[in-house]
Amino acid sequence: MRKVLAFVLVAIVAPCAVFGQGFTNIALVPVVARLGGIPPTFWKSDVVIHNPRDFSFKVAVAYFPFDRANQLPSPGEFPVVLDLAAGETKLLEDVLGNYFGITGSSKGALFFTSDPLNVPSNPEQAWFLVTTRTYNAADPKGTYGQTIAPNTMMFNGSATSSYAVGARYGGRYRSNLGIVNASREQIRVHFRIRNAAGQDIKQGYKDLPAFSGGQWSFGDLGVPQSNDAPTVMLYMDPASVTPNPCTADHVNYFLGYVSKVDGNPEGTGDAEFIWATPTEVPPAGFNCP
């Protein structure tokens, strides 16, 4: 059956939209940015989107800034609508500045849809491919950055943990924890950060507004510096979990990630994006009869 997701009213209908970059009619990129980071870095995001079909269609795009509640636009009210000809690839450089008119500092999630429920003029099977790159534009040596492609299998809709492995915080490395709420209501997500021996070195929770998220440095979270590679665990508070995802109209989900940067403050400024991988695959509500 076509399972309802909280933010799109439709499930994955393209069978190859499973891991990483795949054909889909919906996509949620967990973070794009246009803002200054640790001096002297300045981060921007580019989008590349491709129409693999032999017919044209439109892709509607919405931006969900972090740290505030957002709403999914109604059909016809999306702030950005892209026309994709058959086989066309579009490059959207500095997507927040050039397409959403953001001149100050901002960071958040980017939502794409070509589903007829959100874009009524589109035919069925209007599938696309999309990826993004967030990079430091302030270094004359190059735009060091990270590729961030949507991955629907990274959604977590249960109280079981998601794990991000490969963070570093110490020496020349710094890391950030990111959590995105892909739900129409506020949810609470707990985090645990463990050292190489499996001992908790920091734990807490974040209350995330609807269709929003946040990103916090390990320093701001109070994680002690070390030469280890700590592991991040994330799980939804049981009170935020949708009780019966197979019968619910809307299901609460979150996405988690770690952004690791070489440069604290010295270094290349090169960044890596690390998904928090759920224990439960496929996500809650995706395997309903």
PDB file of C-alpha atoms in Angstrom:
ATOM      1  CA  MET A   1       0.000   0.000   0.000  1.00  0.00           C
ATOM      2  CA  ARG A   2       1.154   3.595  -0.485  1.00  0.00           C
ATOM      3  CA  LYS A   3       2.171   4.560   3.037  1.00  0.00           C
ATOM      4  CA  VAL A   4       1.617   8.134   4.094  1.00  0.00           C
ATOM      5  CA  LEU A   5       4.627  10.151   5.222  1.00  0.00           C
ATOM      6  CA  ALA A   6       4.113  13.075   7.550  1.00  0.00           C
ATOM      7  CA  PHE A   7       5.469  15.726   5.235  1.00  0.00           C
ATOM      8  CA  VAL A   8       4.399  14.651   1.756  1.00  0.00           C
ATOM      9  CA  LEU A   9       1.120  12.724   1.885  1.00  0.00           C
ATOM     10  CA  VAL A  10       2.669   9.936  -0.176  1.00  0.00           C
ATOM     11  CA  ALA A  11       5.245   7.214   0.256  1.00  0.00           C
ATOM     12  CA  ILE A  12       8.200   6.238  -1.835  1.00  0.00           C
ATOM     13  CA  VAL A  13       6.722   5.155  -5.128  1.00  0.00           C
ATOM     14  CA  ALA A  14       9.948   4.753  -7.080  1.00  0.00           C
ATOM     15  CA  PRO A  15      11.321   1.299  -6.193  1.00  0.00           C
ATOM     16  CA  CYS A  16      14.946   2.336  -6.646  1.00  0.00           C
ATOM     17  CA  ALA A  17      14.718   5.222  -4.153  1.00  0.00           C
ATOM     18  CA  VAL A  18      16.120   3.083  -1.379  1.00  0.00           C
ATOM     19  CA  PHE A  19      19.704   3.859  -0.466  1.00  0.00           C
ATOM     20  CA  GLY A  20      21.537   7.065  -1.259  1.00  0.00           C
ATOM     21  CA  GLN A  21      20.746   8.877  -4.451  1.00  0.00           C
ATOM     22  CA  GLY A  22      17.824   7.269  -6.288  1.00  0.00           C
ATOM     23  CA  PHE A  23      14.816   8.018  -8.479  1.00  0.00           C
ATOM     24  CA  THR A  24      12.067   9.541  -6.369  1.00  0.00           C
ATOM     25  CA  ASN A  25       9.165  11.970  -6.421  1.00  0.00           C
ATOM     26  CA  ILE A  26      10.009  13.304  -2.962  1.00  0.00           C
ATOM     27  CA  ALA A  27      13.300  14.140  -1.277  1.00  0.00           C
ATOM     28  CA  LEU A  28      14.361  15.781   1.956  1.00  0.00           C
ATOM     29  CA  VAL A  29      17.941  17.040   2.166  1.00  0.00           C
ATOM     30  CA  PRO A  30      18.614  17.399   5.904  1.00  0.00           C
ATOM     31  CA  VAL A  31      20.790  20.489   5.759  1.00  0.00           C
ATOM     32  CA  VAL A  32      21.732  23.312   3.420  1.00  0.00           C
ATOM     33  CA  ALA A  33      23.296  26.571   4.499  1.00  0.00           C
ATOM     34  CA  ARG A  34      24.297  30.112   3.749  1.00  0.00           C
ATOM     35  CA  LEU A  35      26.186  31.413   6.758  1.00  0.00           C
ATOM     36  CA  GLY A  36      29.503  32.090   8.402  1.00  0.00           C
ATOM     37  CA  GLY A  37      30.961  29.254  10.446  1.00  0.00           C
ATOM     38  CA  ILE A  38      34.083  29.092  12.584  1.00  0.00           C
ATOM     39  CA  PRO A  39      36.168  32.021  11.221  1.00  0.00           C
ATOM     40  CA  PRO A  40      37.146  32.403   8.480  1.00  0.00           C
ATOM     41  CA  THR A  41      34.742  29.872   6.927  1.00  0.00           C
ATOM     42  CA  PHE A  42      31.616  30.854   5.006  1.00  0.00           C
ATOM     43  CA  TRP A  43      29.299  28.044   3.955  1.00  0.00           C
ATOM     44  CA  LYS A  44      27.050  27.866   0.891  1.00  0.00           C
ATOM     45  CA  SER A  45      25.040  25.083  -0.734  1.00  0.00           C
ATOM     46  CA  ASP A  46      24.552  24.107  -4.378  1.00  0.00           C
ATOM     47  CA  VAL A  47      21.878  21.766  -5.737  1.00  0.00           C
ATOM     48  CA  VAL A  48      22.031  19.529  -8.805  1.00  0.00           C
ATOM     49  CA  ILE A  49      18.721  18.013  -9.947  1.00  0.00           C
ATOM     50  CA  HIS A  50      18.133  15.743 -12.946  1.00  0.00           C
ATOM     51  CA  ASN A  51      15.059  14.577 -14.865  1.00  0.00           C
ATOM     52  CA  PRO A  52      15.730  11.018 -16.099  1.00  0.00           C
ATOM     53  CA  ARG A  53      12.321  10.720 -17.783  1.00  0.00           C
ATOM     54  CA  ASP A  54      11.418  11.283 -21.441  1.00  0.00           C
ATOM     55  CA  PHE A  55       8.827  13.935 -20.578  1.00  0.00           C
ATOM     56  CA  SER A  56       8.935  17.298 -18.817  1.00  0.00           C
ATOM     57  CA  PHE A  57       7.531  18.066 -15.366  1.00  0.00           C
ATOM     58  CA  LYS A  58       7.878  20.464 -12.449  1.00  0.00           C
ATOM     59  CA  VAL A  59       9.646  20.053  -9.100  1.00  0.00           C
ATOM     60  CA  ALA A  60       8.425  22.179  -6.196  1.00  0.00           C
ATOM     61  CA  VAL A  61      10.963  23.149  -3.545  1.00  0.00           C
ATOM     62  CA  ALA A  62      10.477  24.373   0.031  1.00  0.00           C
ATOM     63  CA  TYR A  63      13.023  25.503   2.595  1.00  0.00           C
ATOM     64  CA  PHE A  64      12.554  24.680   6.287  1.00  0.00           C
ATOM     65  CA  PRO A  65      14.829  26.920   8.416  1.00  0.00           C
ATOM     66  CA  PHE A  66      16.159  25.381  11.608  1.00  0.00           C
ATOM     67  CA  ASP A  67      15.108  26.455  15.108  1.00  0.00           C
ATOM     68  CA  ARG A  68      11.535  27.465  14.228  1.00  0.00           C
ATOM     69  CA  ALA A  69       8.285  25.735  13.349  1.00  0.00           C
ATOM     70  CA  ASN A  70       7.528  25.398   9.627  1.00  0.00           C
ATOM     71  CA  GLN A  71       4.631  24.199   7.501  1.00  0.00           C
ATOM     72  CA  LEU A  72       4.563  22.261   4.269  1.00  0.00           C
ATOM     73  CA  PRO A  73       3.215  24.609   1.574  1.00  0.00           C
ATOM     74  CA  SER A  74      -0.097  23.775  -0.038  1.00  0.00           C
ATOM     75  CA  PRO A  75      -0.128  22.890  -3.761  1.00  0.00           C
ATOM     76  CA  GLY A  76       0.492  26.039  -5.773  1.00  0.00           C
ATOM     77  CA  GLU A  77       2.129  27.846  -2.835  1.00  0.00           C
ATOM     78  CA  PHE A  78       5.680  26.477  -2.995  1.00  0.00           C
ATOM     79  CA  PRO A  79       8.168  29.376  -3.132  1.00  0.00           C
ATOM     80  CA  VAL A  80      10.332  27.749  -5.826  1.00  0.00           C
ATOM     81  CA  VAL A  81       9.088  25.651  -8.748  1.00  0.00           C
ATOM     82  CA  LEU A  82      11.587  24.246 -11.250  1.00  0.00           C
ATOM     83  CA  ASP A  83      10.657  23.297 -14.817  1.00  0.00           C
ATOM     84  CA  LEU A  84      12.646  20.231 -15.885  1.00  0.00           C
ATOM     85  CA  ALA A  85      12.652  19.274 -19.549  1.00  0.00           C
ATOM     86  CA  ALA A  86      13.100  15.636 -20.545  1.00  0.00           C
ATOM     87  CA  GLY A  87      16.638  14.579 -19.653  1.00  0.00           C
ATOM     88  CA  GLU A  88      17.515  18.014 -18.258  1.00  0.00           C
ATOM     89  CA  THR A  89      19.956  18.650 -15.402  1.00  0.00           C
ATOM     90  CA  LYS A  90      19.800  21.933 -13.482  1.00  0.00           C
ATOM     91  CA  LEU A  91      22.547  23.392 -11.302  1.00  0.00           C
ATOM     92  CA  LEU A  92      21.284  25.737  -8.572  1.00  0.00           C
ATOM     93  CA  GLU A  93      24.343  27.529  -7.218  1.00  0.00           C
ATOM     94  CA  ASP A  94      24.054  29.131  -3.772  1.00  0.00           C
ATOM     95  CA  VAL A  95      20.492  27.847  -3.607  1.00  0.00           C
ATOM     96  CA  LEU A  96      19.466  29.816  -0.518  1.00  0.00           C
ATOM     97  CA  GLY A  97      20.845  33.108  -1.780  1.00  0.00           C
ATOM     98  CA  ASN A  98      19.847  32.869  -5.428  1.00  0.00           C
ATOM     99  CA  TYR A  99      16.526  31.018  -5.196  1.00  0.00           C
ATOM    100  CA  PHE A 100      15.154  31.819  -1.733  1.00  0.00           C
ATOM    101  CA  GLY A 101      16.468  35.384  -1.471  1.00  0.00           C
ATOM    102  CA  ILE A 102      18.381  34.824   1.766  1.00  0.00           C
ATOM    103  CA  THR A 103      21.003  37.499   2.330  1.00  0.00           C
ATOM    104  CA  GLY A 104      21.757  36.878   6.004  1.00  0.00           C
ATOM    105  CA  SER A 105      22.782  33.709   7.790  1.00  0.00           C
ATOM    106  CA  SER A 106      20.484  30.706   7.566  1.00  0.00           C
ATOM    107  CA  LYS A 107      20.581  26.931   7.776  1.00  0.00           C
ATOM    108  CA  GLY A 108      17.856  24.334   7.383  1.00  0.00           C
ATOM    109  CA  ALA A 109      16.400  21.432   5.408  1.00  0.00           C
ATOM    110  CA  LEU A 110      15.398  21.474   1.741  1.00  0.00           C
ATOM    111  CA  PHE A 111      12.320  19.605   0.513  1.00  0.00           C
ATOM    112  CA  PHE A 112      11.668  18.608  -3.112  1.00  0.00           C
ATOM    113  CA  THR A 113       8.485  17.118  -4.563  1.00  0.00           C
ATOM    114  CA  SER A 114       7.156  16.272  -8.008  1.00  0.00           C
ATOM    115  CA  ASP A 115       4.243  14.167  -6.770  1.00  0.00           C
ATOM    116  CA  PRO A 116       0.901  15.137  -8.363  1.00  0.00           C
ATOM    117  CA  LEU A 117      -0.601  15.589  -4.889  1.00  0.00           C
ATOM    118  CA  ASN A 118       1.787  18.521  -4.404  1.00  0.00           C
ATOM    119  CA  VAL A 119       2.197  19.536  -8.066  1.00  0.00           C
ATOM    120  CA  PRO A 120      -1.220  18.777  -9.642  1.00  0.00           C
ATOM    121  CA  SER A 121      -0.073  19.478 -13.215  1.00  0.00           C
ATOM    122  CA  ASN A 122       2.508  16.674 -13.091  1.00  0.00           C
ATOM    123  CA  PRO A 123       1.909  13.198 -14.514  1.00  0.00           C
ATOM    124  CA  GLU A 124       2.458  10.062 -12.467  1.00  0.00           C
ATOM    125  CA  GLN A 125       6.001   8.679 -12.350  1.00  0.00           C
ATOM    126  CA  ALA A 126       7.544  12.151 -12.521  1.00  0.00           C
ATOM    127  CA  TRP A 127      10.748  10.986 -10.866  1.00  0.00           C
ATOM    128  CA  PHE A 128      13.939  12.950 -10.383  1.00  0.00           C
ATOM    129  CA  LEU A 129      17.438  12.641  -8.963  1.00  0.00           C
ATOM    130  CA  VAL A 130      18.849  15.305  -6.644  1.00  0.00           C
ATOM    131  CA  THR A 131      22.005  15.901  -4.668  1.00  0.00           C
ATOM    132  CA  THR A 132      23.548  18.867  -2.859  1.00  0.00           C
ATOM    133  CA  ARG A 133      26.967  20.122  -1.913  1.00  0.00           C
ATOM    134  CA  THR A 134      27.632  22.380   1.082  1.00  0.00           C
ATOM    135  CA  TYR A 135      31.067  23.968   0.981  1.00  0.00           C
ATOM    136  CA  ASN A 136      33.356  26.578   2.498  1.00  0.00           C
ATOM    137  CA  ALA A 137      33.564  29.397  -0.042  1.00  0.00           C
ATOM    138  CA  ALA A 138      36.012  31.532   1.961  1.00  0.00           C
ATOM    139  CA  ASP A 139      39.269  29.660   1.299  1.00  0.00           C
ATOM    140  CA  PRO A 140      41.280  30.720  -1.785  1.00  0.00           C
ATOM    141  CA  LYS A 141      42.752  27.200  -1.989  1.00  0.00           C
ATOM    142  CA  GLY A 142      39.382  25.738  -2.958  1.00  0.00           C
ATOM    143  CA  THR A 143      35.750  25.214  -1.986  1.00  0.00           C
ATOM    144  CA  TYR A 144      36.219  22.360   0.454  1.00  0.00           C
ATOM    145  CA  GLY A 145      32.874  20.811   1.272  1.00  0.00           C
ATOM    146  CA  GLN A 146      30.585  17.827   1.639  1.00  0.00           C
ATOM    147  CA  THR A 147      28.080  16.113  -0.635  1.00  0.00           C
ATOM    148  CA  ILE A 148      24.685  15.572   1.003  1.00  0.00           C
ATOM    149  CA  ALA A 149      22.191  13.452  -0.930  1.00  0.00           C
ATOM    150  CA  PRO A 150      18.729  12.542   0.394  1.00  0.00           C
ATOM    151  CA  ASN A 151      18.285   9.039   1.771  1.00  0.00           C
ATOM    152  CA  THR A 152      14.785   7.971   2.767  1.00  0.00           C
ATOM    153  CA  MET A 153      16.017   4.821   4.523  1.00  0.00           C
ATOM    154  CA  MET A 154      17.662   7.064   7.135  1.00  0.00           C
ATOM    155  CA  PHE A 155      14.245   8.105   8.499  1.00  0.00           C
ATOM    156  CA  ASN A 156      13.617   6.880  12.053  1.00  0.00           C
ATOM    157  CA  GLY A 157      10.011   6.650  13.209  1.00  0.00           C
ATOM    158  CA  SER A 158      10.477   4.504  16.289  1.00  0.00           C
ATOM    159  CA  ALA A 159      12.085   4.584  19.736  1.00  0.00           C
ATOM    160  CA  THR A 160      14.977   2.423  18.522  1.00  0.00           C
ATOM    161  CA  SER A 161      18.368   4.056  18.020  1.00  0.00           C
ATOM    162  CA  SER A 162      20.093   5.548  15.010  1.00  0.00           C
ATOM    163  CA  TYR A 163      23.910   5.472  15.052  1.00  0.00           C
ATOM    164  CA  ALA A 164      26.451   7.887  13.555  1.00  0.00           C
ATOM    165  CA  VAL A 165      29.996   6.496  13.512  1.00  0.00           C
ATOM    166  CA  GLY A 166      33.081   8.512  12.597  1.00  0.00           C
ATOM    167  CA  ALA A 167      32.770  11.782  14.517  1.00  0.00           C
ATOM    168  CA  ARG A 168      35.936  13.485  15.774  1.00  0.00           C
ATOM    169  CA  TYR A 169      36.330  16.281  18.307  1.00  0.00           C
ATOM    170  CA  GLY A 170      39.869  17.125  19.325  1.00  0.00           C
ATOM    171  CA  GLY A 171      43.133  18.226  17.766  1.00  0.00           C
ATOM    172  CA  ARG A 172      42.412  19.664  14.342  1.00  0.00           C
ATOM    173  CA  TYR A 173      38.901  18.168  14.113  1.00  0.00           C
ATOM    174  CA  ARG A 174      35.525  19.490  15.170  1.00  0.00           C
ATOM    175  CA  SER A 175      32.075  17.930  14.761  1.00  0.00           C
ATOM    176  CA  ASN A 176      28.437  19.010  14.806  1.00  0.00           C
ATOM    177  CA  LEU A 177      25.314  17.021  15.625  1.00  0.00           C
ATOM    178  CA  GLY A 178      22.286  17.618  13.411  1.00  0.00           C
ATOM    179  CA  ILE A 179      18.711  16.414  13.928  1.00  0.00           C
ATOM    180  CA  VAL A 180      15.797  17.136  11.564  1.00  0.00           C
ATOM    181  CA  ASN A 181      12.113  16.693  12.421  1.00  0.00           C
ATOM    182  CA  ALA A 182      10.203  15.471   9.340  1.00  0.00           C
ATOM    183  CA  SER A 183       6.864  15.661  11.156  1.00  0.00           C
ATOM    184  CA  ARG A 184       3.973  18.111  11.270  1.00  0.00           C
ATOM    185  CA  GLU A 185       4.208  18.320  15.095  1.00  0.00           C
ATOM    186  CA  GLN A 186       6.938  18.920  17.655  1.00  0.00           C
ATOM    187  CA  ILE A 187       8.924  15.852  18.684  1.00  0.00           C
ATOM    188  CA  ARG A 188      11.639  15.094  21.242  1.00  0.00           C
ATOM    189  CA  VAL A 189      14.803  13.256  20.217  1.00  0.00           C
ATOM    190  CA  HIS A 190      17.334  11.981  22.748  1.00  0.00           C
ATOM    191  CA  PHE A 191      21.068  11.761  22.078  1.00  0.00           C
ATOM    192  CA  ARG A 192      23.927   9.831  23.660  1.00  0.00           C
ATOM    193  CA  ILE A 193      27.560  10.366  22.726  1.00  0.00           C
ATOM    194  CA  ARG A 194      29.892   7.525  23.677  1.00  0.00           C
ATOM    195  CA  ASN A 195      33.662   7.244  23.734  1.00  0.00           C
ATOM    196  CA  ALA A 196      35.709   4.472  22.142  1.00  0.00           C
ATOM    197  CA  ALA A 197      35.139   2.256  25.197  1.00  0.00           C
ATOM    198  CA  GLY A 198      31.351   2.561  24.867  1.00  0.00           C
ATOM    199  CA  GLN A 199      30.939   4.845  27.887  1.00  0.00           C
ATOM    200  CA  ASP A 200      28.521   7.777  27.768  1.00  0.00           C
ATOM    201  CA  ILE A 201      30.400  11.078  27.761  1.00  0.00           C
ATOM    202  CA  LYS A 202      27.351  13.257  27.050  1.00  0.00           C
ATOM    203  CA  GLN A 203      23.622  12.712  26.856  1.00  0.00           C
ATOM    204  CA  GLY A 204      20.553  14.895  26.560  1.00  0.00           C
ATOM    205  CA  TYR A 205      17.605  15.638  24.310  1.00  0.00           C
ATOM    206  CA  LYS A 206      16.339  18.215  21.834  1.00  0.00           C
ATOM    207  CA  ASP A 207      12.751  19.371  21.328  1.00  0.00           C
ATOM    208  CA  LEU A 208      12.326  19.985  17.608  1.00  0.00           C
ATOM    209  CA  PRO A 209       9.497  22.122  16.146  1.00  0.00           C
ATOM    210  CA  ALA A 210       7.435  20.872  13.210  1.00  0.00           C
ATOM    211  CA  PHE A 211       9.333  20.489   9.907  1.00  0.00           C
ATOM    212  CA  SER A 212      12.442  21.929  11.504  1.00  0.00           C
ATOM    213  CA  GLY A 213      15.695  20.893  13.086  1.00  0.00           C
ATOM    214  CA  GLY A 214      18.920  22.086  14.579  1.00  0.00           C
ATOM    215  CA  GLN A 215      22.666  21.678  14.441  1.00  0.00           C
ATOM    216  CA  TRP A 216      24.910  21.961  17.500  1.00  0.00           C
ATOM    217  CA  SER A 217      28.671  21.823  17.826  1.00  0.00           C
ATOM    218  CA  PHE A 218      30.119  19.157  20.089  1.00  0.00           C
ATOM    219  CA  GLY A 219      31.648  22.015  22.069  1.00  0.00           C
ATOM    220  CA  ASP A 220      28.255  23.631  22.682  1.00  0.00           C
ATOM    221  CA  LEU A 221      26.853  20.240  23.699  1.00  0.00           C
ATOM    222  CA  GLY A 222      29.597  19.884  26.313  1.00  0.00           C
ATOM    223  CA  VAL A 223      31.357  16.920  24.721  1.00  0.00           C
ATOM    224  CA  PRO A 224      34.937  16.623  26.040  1.00  0.00           C
ATOM    225  CA  GLN A 225      37.728  16.746  23.480  1.00  0.00           C
ATOM    226  CA  SER A 226      39.783  13.622  22.867  1.00  0.00           C
ATOM    227  CA  ASN A 227      41.726  11.755  20.203  1.00  0.00           C
ATOM    228  CA  ASP A 228      39.015   9.079  20.026  1.00  0.00           C
ATOM    229  CA  ALA A 229      36.234   8.746  17.460  1.00  0.00           C
ATOM    230  CA  PRO A 230      33.025   8.981  19.529  1.00  0.00           C
ATOM    231  CA  THR A 231      29.791   7.314  18.440  1.00  0.00           C
ATOM    232  CA  VAL A 232      26.478   9.199  18.424  1.00  0.00           C
ATOM    233  CA  MET A 233      23.202   7.453  19.300  1.00  0.00           C
ATOM    234  CA  LEU A 234      19.814   9.095  18.650  1.00  0.00           C
ATOM    235  CA  TYR A 235      16.306   7.907  19.460  1.00  0.00           C
ATOM    236  CA  MET A 236      12.826   9.411  19.500  1.00  0.00           C
ATOM    237  CA  ASP A 237      11.140   9.864  22.847  1.00  0.00           C
ATOM    238  CA  PRO A 238       8.445   7.172  23.239  1.00  0.00           C
ATOM    239  CA  ALA A 239       5.844   9.910  23.780  1.00  0.00           C
ATOM    240  CA  SER A 240       6.655  11.289  20.296  1.00  0.00           C
ATOM    241  CA  VAL A 241       6.430   7.948  18.478  1.00  0.00           C
ATOM    242  CA  THR A 242       3.302   7.432  16.353  1.00  0.00           C
ATOM    243  CA  PRO A 243       1.573   4.442  18.032  1.00  0.00           C
ATOM    244  CA  ASN A 244       0.190   2.699  14.928  1.00  0.00           C
ATOM    245  CA  PRO A 245       2.137   3.905  11.884  1.00  0.00           C
ATOM    246  CA  CYS A 246       0.362   1.537   9.503  1.00  0.00           C
ATOM    247  CA  THR A 247      -3.044   3.067  10.234  1.00  0.00           C
ATOM    248  CA  ALA A 248      -2.090   6.657  11.107  1.00  0.00           C
ATOM    249  CA  ASP A 249      -2.707   9.496   8.662  1.00  0.00           C
ATOM    250  CA  HIS A 250       0.672  10.989   9.512  1.00  0.00           C
ATOM    251  CA  VAL A 251       3.768   9.450  11.055  1.00  0.00           C
ATOM    252  CA  ASN A 252       6.468  11.203  13.090  1.00  0.00           C
ATOM    253  CA  TYR A 253      10.009  10.780  11.747  1.00  0.00           C
ATOM    254  CA  PHE A 254      13.431  12.277  12.342  1.00  0.00           C
ATOM    255  CA  LEU A 255      16.762  12.266  10.526  1.00  0.00           C
ATOM    256  CA  GLY A 256      20.127  12.518  12.258  1.00  0.00           C
ATOM    257  CA  TYR A 257      23.637  13.275  11.060  1.00  0.00           C
ATOM    258  CA  VAL A 258      27.122  14.342  12.102  1.00  0.00           C
ATOM    259  CA  SER A 259      29.082  16.970  10.193  1.00  0.00           C
ATOM    260  CA  LYS A 260      32.838  16.572  10.765  1.00  0.00           C
ATOM    261  CA  VAL A 261      35.288  19.305   9.764  1.00  0.00           C
ATOM    262  CA  ASP A 262      39.073  19.199   9.413  1.00  0.00           C
ATOM    263  CA  GLY A 263      40.057  22.518  10.956  1.00  0.00           C
ATOM    264  CA  ASN A 264      39.832  23.519  14.625  1.00  0.00           C
ATOM    265  CA  PRO A 265      40.738  26.296  13.764  1.00  0.00           C
ATOM    266  CA  GLU A 266      43.719  25.285  11.603  1.00  0.00           C
ATOM    267  CA  GLY A 267      43.267  22.770   8.816  1.00  0.00           C
ATOM    268  CA  THR A 268      41.786  22.529   5.354  1.00  0.00           C
ATOM    269  CA  GLY A 269      38.183  23.225   6.327  1.00  0.00           C
ATOM    270  CA  ASP A 270      37.250  20.021   4.511  1.00  0.00           C
ATOM    271  CA  ALA A 271      33.944  18.615   5.776  1.00  0.00           C
ATOM    272  CA  GLU A 272      32.342  15.164   5.861  1.00  0.00           C
ATOM    273  CA  PHE A 273      28.675  14.264   6.188  1.00  0.00           C
ATOM    274  CA  ILE A 274      27.839  11.167   8.266  1.00  0.00           C
ATOM    275  CA  TRP A 275      24.286   9.793   8.357  1.00  0.00           C
ATOM    276  CA  ALA A 276      22.852   8.448  11.604  1.00  0.00           C
ATOM    277  CA  THR A 277      21.758   4.986  10.449  1.00  0.00           C
ATOM    278  CA  PRO A 278      18.579   3.566  12.032  1.00  0.00           C
ATOM    279  CA  THR A 279      18.422   0.176  13.685  1.00  0.00           C
ATOM    280  CA  GLU A 280      14.970  -0.393  12.173  1.00  0.00           C
ATOM    281  CA  VAL A 281      15.064  -0.785   8.388  1.00  0.00           C
ATOM    282  CA  PRO A 282      12.801  -0.102   6.576  1.00  0.00           C
ATOM    283  CA  PRO A 283      11.474   2.740   8.735  1.00  0.00           C
ATOM    284  CA  ALA A 284       8.281   2.414  10.743  1.00  0.00           C
ATOM    285  CA  GLY A 285       5.270   2.524   8.446  1.00  0.00           C
ATOM    286  CA  PHE A 286       7.211   1.614   5.288  1.00  0.00           C
ATOM    287  CA  ASN A 287       6.548  -2.128   5.448  1.00  0.00           C
ATOM    288  CA  CYS A 288       2.809  -2.127   6.026  1.00  0.00           C
ATOM    289  CA  PRO A 289       0.659  -4.701   4.200  1.00  0.00           C
TER     290      PRO A 289
END
